[in-house]
Amino acid sequence: MAKFLAEVTVAVHLLALLLIGLGGFVAWRWPKLIFVHMFAAAWGILVNVTPVPCPFTALENYFRHQQGLGDLPGGFNAYYLYDTVFPKSWLPAIGIIAIALVAYSYVGVYQRWRHHHEEEAQAHPVHLG
């Protein structure tokens, strides 16, 4: 059971990483999701630039210990992503691309929000006097 729960934790962790990277684009369709994305992005930054542990990694380590295994060697990113999904040497470029994608997605959310409110204002004009 611990192996299954560890695998589910990995899947949820990967979904969280996708939300952090691409959630702003999902908010183009569902604008209120931007607040969830802002929290997720802030959390992602926090756990990657400070010693604050990621709860998903801690949970996976807990399930690994239940199986008699040790902690993930080097953490989640080092174990599953670096030199598996992409070379670790690409990390600086990937970081810049990720920041650019998030910024672009937020500009898109703002543009869509502004356009929606302009349409509402035209549909319901305010008449003074």
Coordinates of N, CA and C in Angstrom, one line a residue:
M1 N 0.8 -1.2 0.0 CA 0.0 0.0 0.0 C 0.9 1.3 0.0
A2 N 2.0 1.2 0.7 CA 2.9 2.4 0.8 C 3.4 2.7 -0.6
K3 N 3.8 1.7 -1.4 CA 4.3 1.9 -2.7 C 3.3 2.6 -3.6
F4 N 2.0 2.2 -3.5 CA 0.9 2.8 -4.3 C 0.8 4.3 -3.8
L5 N 0.7 4.5 -2.5 CA 0.6 5.9 -2.0 C 1.7 6.8 -2.4
A6 N 2.9 6.2 -2.4 CA 4.1 7.0 -2.9 C 4.0 7.3 -4.4
E7 N 3.5 6.4 -5.2 CA 3.3 6.7 -6.6 C 2.2 7.7 -6.8
V8 N 1.1 7.7 -6.0 CA 0.0 8.7 -6.1 C 0.6 10.0 -5.7
T9 N 1.5 10.1 -4.7 CA 2.1 11.3 -4.3 C 2.9 11.9 -5.4
V10 N 3.7 11.1 -6.1 CA 4.5 11.5 -7.2 C 3.6 12.1 -8.3
A11 N 2.5 11.5 -8.6 CA 1.6 12.0 -9.7 C 1.0 13.3 -9.3
V12 N 0.6 13.4 -8.0 CA 0.0 14.7 -7.5 C 1.1 15.8 -7.6
H13 N 2.3 15.4 -7.2 CA 3.4 16.4 -7.2 C 3.7 16.9 -8.6
L14 N 3.7 16.0 -9.6 CA 3.8 16.4 -11.0 C 2.7 17.3 -11.5
L15 N 1.5 17.0 -11.1 CA 0.3 17.9 -11.4 C 0.5 19.2 -10.8
A16 N 1.0 19.3 -9.6 CA 1.3 20.6 -8.9 C 2.3 21.4 -9.7
L17 N 3.4 20.7 -10.2 CA 4.4 21.4 -11.0 C 3.8 21.9 -12.3
L18 N 2.9 21.1 -12.9 CA 2.2 21.6 -14.1 C 1.4 22.8 -13.7
L19 N 0.7 22.8 -12.6 CA -0.1 24.0 -12.2 C 0.8 25.2 -12.0
I20 N 1.9 25.0 -11.3 CA 2.8 26.1 -11.1 C 3.3 26.7 -12.4
G21 N 3.6 25.9 -13.4 CA 4.1 26.4 -14.6 C 3.1 26.9 -15.6
L22 N 1.9 26.2 -15.6 CA 0.9 26.5 -16.7 C -0.4 27.0 -16.1
G23 N -0.6 27.1 -14.8 CA -1.9 27.4 -14.3 C -2.4 28.8 -14.7
G24 N -1.5 29.7 -15.0 CA -1.9 31.1 -15.4 C -2.7 31.0 -16.7
F25 N -2.3 30.0 -17.6 CA -3.0 29.9 -18.9 C -4.4 29.2 -18.6
V26 N -4.5 28.3 -17.7 CA -5.8 27.8 -17.3 C -6.7 28.9 -16.8
A27 N -6.1 29.8 -16.1 CA -6.9 31.0 -15.6 C -7.4 31.9 -16.7
W28 N -6.9 31.7 -17.9 CA -7.5 32.4 -19.1 C -9.0 32.0 -19.2
R29 N -9.2 30.7 -19.0 CA -10.6 30.1 -19.1 C -11.4 30.3 -17.9
W30 N -10.7 30.0 -16.7 CA -11.4 30.2 -15.4 C -10.6 31.2 -14.6
P31 N -10.9 32.5 -14.7 CA -10.1 33.6 -14.1 C -9.9 33.5 -12.6
K32 N -10.9 32.9 -11.9 CA -10.7 32.9 -10.4 C -9.6 31.9 -10.0
L33 N -9.2 31.0 -10.9 CA -8.1 30.1 -10.6 C -6.8 30.8 -10.5
I34 N -6.7 32.1 -10.9 CA -5.5 32.8 -10.8 C -5.0 32.9 -9.4
F35 N -5.9 33.0 -8.4 CA -5.5 33.1 -7.0 C -4.9 31.8 -6.5
V36 N -5.4 30.7 -7.0 CA -4.8 29.4 -6.7 C -3.4 29.3 -7.3
H37 N -3.4 29.8 -8.5 CA -2.1 29.7 -9.2 C -1.0 30.6 -8.5
M38 N -1.5 31.8 -8.1 CA -0.5 32.7 -7.4 C 0.0 32.1 -6.2
F39 N -0.8 31.4 -5.4 CA -0.4 30.7 -4.2 C 0.6 29.6 -4.6
A40 N 0.2 28.8 -5.6 CA 1.1 27.7 -6.0 C 2.4 28.2 -6.5
A41 N 2.4 29.2 -7.3 CA 3.7 29.7 -7.8 C 4.5 30.3 -6.7
A42 N 3.9 31.0 -5.7 CA 4.7 31.5 -4.6 C 5.3 30.4 -3.8
W43 N 4.5 29.3 -3.6 CA 4.9 28.2 -2.8 C 6.1 27.5 -3.6
G44 N 6.0 27.3 -4.9 CA 7.0 26.7 -5.7 C 8.3 27.5 -5.6
I45 N 8.2 28.8 -5.6 CA 9.4 29.6 -5.5 C 10.0 29.4 -4.1
L46 N 9.1 29.5 -3.1 CA 9.6 29.4 -1.7 C 10.4 28.1 -1.4
V47 N 9.8 27.0 -1.9 CA 10.5 25.7 -1.6 C 11.7 25.5 -2.4
N48 N 11.9 26.2 -3.5 CA 13.1 26.1 -4.4 C 14.2 27.0 -4.0
V49 N 13.9 28.1 -3.3 CA 15.0 29.1 -3.0 C 15.2 29.2 -1.5
T50 N 14.5 28.5 -0.7 CA 14.7 28.6 0.7 C 14.8 27.1 1.2
P51 N 15.2 26.9 2.5 CA 15.2 25.6 3.0 C 13.8 25.0 3.4
V52 N 12.7 25.7 3.1 CA 11.4 25.2 3.4 C 11.1 23.9 2.6
P53 N 10.8 22.9 3.3 CA 10.6 21.6 2.6 C 9.2 21.6 1.9
C54 N 9.2 20.9 0.8 CA 8.0 20.7 0.0 C 7.2 19.6 0.7
P55 N 5.9 19.8 1.0 CA 5.1 18.8 1.7 C 4.9 17.5 0.8
F56 N 4.9 17.7 -0.5 CA 4.8 16.5 -1.4 C 6.0 15.6 -1.3
T57 N 7.2 16.2 -1.2 CA 8.4 15.5 -1.1 C 8.5 14.8 0.3
A58 N 8.1 15.5 1.3 CA 8.0 14.9 2.7 C 7.1 13.8 2.7
L59 N 5.9 13.9 2.0 CA 4.9 12.8 2.0 C 5.5 11.6 1.3
E60 N 6.1 11.8 0.2 CA 6.7 10.7 -0.6 C 7.8 10.0 0.2
N61 N 8.6 10.8 0.9 CA 9.7 10.3 1.7 C 9.1 9.4 2.9
Y62 N 8.0 9.9 3.4 CA 7.3 9.1 4.5 C 6.9 7.7 3.9
F63 N 6.3 7.7 2.7 CA 5.8 6.4 2.1 C 7.0 5.6 1.7
R64 N 8.1 6.2 1.3 CA 9.3 5.5 1.0 C 9.9 4.8 2.3
H65 N 9.8 5.5 3.4 CA 10.3 4.9 4.7 C 9.4 3.7 5.1
Q66 N 8.1 3.8 4.8 CA 7.2 2.7 5.1 C 7.6 1.4 4.3
Q67 N 8.3 1.6 3.2 CA 8.8 0.5 2.3 C 10.2 0.1 2.7
G68 N 10.8 0.8 3.6 CA 12.2 0.4 4.0 C 13.2 1.2 3.1
L69 N 12.8 2.1 2.4 CA 13.7 2.9 1.5 C 14.0 4.2 2.3
G70 N 15.1 4.9 1.8 CA 15.5 6.2 2.4 C 14.8 7.3 1.7
D71 N 15.1 8.5 2.0 CA 14.6 9.7 1.4 C 15.0 9.7 -0.1
L72 N 14.3 10.5 -0.9 CA 14.6 10.7 -2.3 C 16.0 11.2 -2.4
P73 N 16.9 10.6 -3.1 CA 18.3 11.1 -3.2 C 18.2 12.5 -3.9
G74 N 18.6 13.5 -3.2 CA 18.7 14.9 -3.8 C 17.3 15.6 -3.9
G75 N 16.2 15.0 -3.5 CA 14.9 15.6 -3.5 C 14.2 15.3 -4.8
F76 N 13.0 15.7 -4.9 CA 12.1 15.3 -6.0 C 12.6 15.8 -7.4
N77 N 13.0 17.0 -7.5 CA 13.5 17.5 -8.8 C 14.7 16.8 -9.2
A78 N 15.7 16.6 -8.3 CA 16.9 15.9 -8.7 C 16.6 14.4 -9.1
Y79 N 15.7 13.8 -8.4 CA 15.5 12.4 -8.6 C 14.6 12.1 -9.8
Y80 N 13.6 12.9 -10.1 CA 12.7 12.7 -11.2 C 12.9 13.5 -12.4
L81 N 13.5 14.7 -12.3 CA 13.5 15.6 -13.4 C 14.9 15.8 -14.0
Y82 N 15.9 16.1 -13.1 CA 17.2 16.5 -13.6 C 17.8 15.2 -14.3
D83 N 18.3 15.4 -15.5 CA 19.0 14.3 -16.2 C 18.1 13.1 -16.6
T84 N 16.8 13.3 -16.3 CA 15.8 12.3 -16.8 C 14.9 13.0 -17.8
V85 N 14.2 14.1 -17.4 CA 13.3 14.8 -18.3 C 14.1 15.8 -19.1
F86 N 15.1 16.4 -18.4 CA 16.0 17.4 -19.1 C 17.3 17.4 -18.3
P87 N 18.4 17.8 -19.1 CA 19.7 17.9 -18.4 C 19.7 19.0 -17.4
K88 N 20.4 18.7 -16.3 CA 20.4 19.7 -15.2 C 21.1 21.0 -15.6
S89 N 21.9 20.9 -16.6 CA 22.6 22.1 -17.1 C 21.6 23.0 -17.8
W90 N 20.4 22.6 -18.1 CA 19.4 23.4 -18.7 C 18.6 24.2 -17.7
L91 N 18.8 23.9 -16.4 CA 18.0 24.5 -15.3 C 18.0 26.0 -15.4
P92 N 19.1 26.8 -15.6 CA 18.9 28.2 -15.7 C 18.0 28.7 -16.8
A93 N 18.1 28.1 -18.0 CA 17.2 28.4 -19.1 C 15.8 28.1 -18.8
I94 N 15.6 26.9 -18.2 CA 14.2 26.5 -17.9 C 13.6 27.5 -16.9
G95 N 14.4 27.9 -15.9 CA 13.9 28.9 -14.9 C 13.5 30.2 -15.6
I96 N 14.3 30.7 -16.5 CA 13.9 31.9 -17.2 C 12.7 31.7 -18.1
I97 N 12.6 30.6 -18.8 CA 11.4 30.3 -19.6 C 10.2 30.2 -18.7
A98 N 10.3 29.5 -17.6 CA 9.2 29.4 -16.7 C 8.7 30.8 -16.2
I99 N 9.6 31.6 -15.8 CA 9.2 33.0 -15.3 C 8.6 33.7 -16.5
A100 N 9.1 33.6 -17.7 CA 8.5 34.3 -18.8 C 7.1 33.8 -19.1
L101 N 6.9 32.4 -19.0 CA 5.6 31.9 -19.2 C 4.6 32.3 -18.2
V102 N 5.0 32.3 -16.9 CA 4.1 32.8 -15.9 C 3.7 34.3 -16.1
A103 N 4.7 35.1 -16.4 CA 4.4 36.5 -16.6 C 3.5 36.7 -17.8
Y104 N 3.8 36.0 -18.9 CA 2.9 36.1 -20.1 C 1.5 35.6 -19.8
S105 N 1.4 34.6 -19.0 CA 0.0 34.1 -18.7 C -0.7 35.1 -17.8
Y106 N 0.0 35.8 -16.9 CA -0.7 36.8 -16.1 C -1.1 38.0 -16.9
V107 N -0.3 38.4 -17.9 CA -0.7 39.5 -18.8 C -2.0 39.1 -19.5
G108 N -2.0 37.8 -20.0 CA -3.2 37.4 -20.6 C -4.4 37.3 -19.7
V109 N -4.3 36.9 -18.5 CA -5.4 37.0 -17.5 C -5.9 38.4 -17.3
Y110 N -4.9 39.3 -17.1 CA -5.3 40.7 -17.0 C -6.0 41.3 -18.2
Q111 N -5.5 41.0 -19.4 CA -6.2 41.4 -20.6 C -7.6 40.9 -20.7
R112 N -7.8 39.6 -20.4 CA -9.1 39.0 -20.5 C -10.0 39.6 -19.5
W113 N -9.5 39.9 -18.3 CA -10.3 40.5 -17.2 C -10.7 41.9 -17.6
R114 N -9.8 42.6 -18.1 CA -10.1 44.0 -18.6 C -11.1 44.0 -19.7
H115 N -11.0 43.1 -20.7 CA -11.9 43.1 -21.8 C -13.3 42.7 -21.3
H116 N -13.4 41.7 -20.4 CA -14.7 41.3 -19.8 C -15.4 42.5 -19.1
H117 N -14.6 43.2 -18.3 CA -15.2 44.4 -17.6 C -15.6 45.5 -18.5
E118 N -14.8 45.7 -19.6 CA -15.2 46.7 -20.6 C -16.5 46.3 -21.3
E119 N -16.7 45.1 -21.6 CA -17.9 44.6 -22.2 C -19.1 44.8 -21.3
E120 N -18.9 44.5 -20.0 CA -19.9 44.6 -19.0 C -20.3 46.1 -18.9
A121 N -19.4 47.0 -18.9 CA -19.6 48.4 -18.8 C -20.4 48.9 -20.0
Q122 N -20.2 48.4 -21.1 CA -20.9 48.8 -22.3 C -22.3 48.2 -22.3
A123 N -22.5 47.0 -21.8 CA -23.8 46.4 -21.7 C -24.7 47.0 -20.7
H124 N -24.1 47.6 -19.7 CA -24.9 48.2 -18.6 C -24.4 49.6 -18.4
P125 N -24.7 50.6 -19.3 CA -24.2 51.9 -19.1 C -24.8 52.6 -17.9
V126 N -24.0 53.4 -17.3 CA -24.5 54.2 -16.2 C -25.0 55.6 -16.7
H127 N -26.2 55.9 -16.4 CA -26.7 57.2 -16.8 C -26.9 58.1 -15.6
L128 N -26.2 59.2 -15.6 CA -26.2 60.2 -14.6 C -27.2 61.3 -14.9
G129 N -28.1 61.6 -14.0 CA -29.0 62.7 -14.2 C -30.2 62.5 -14.9

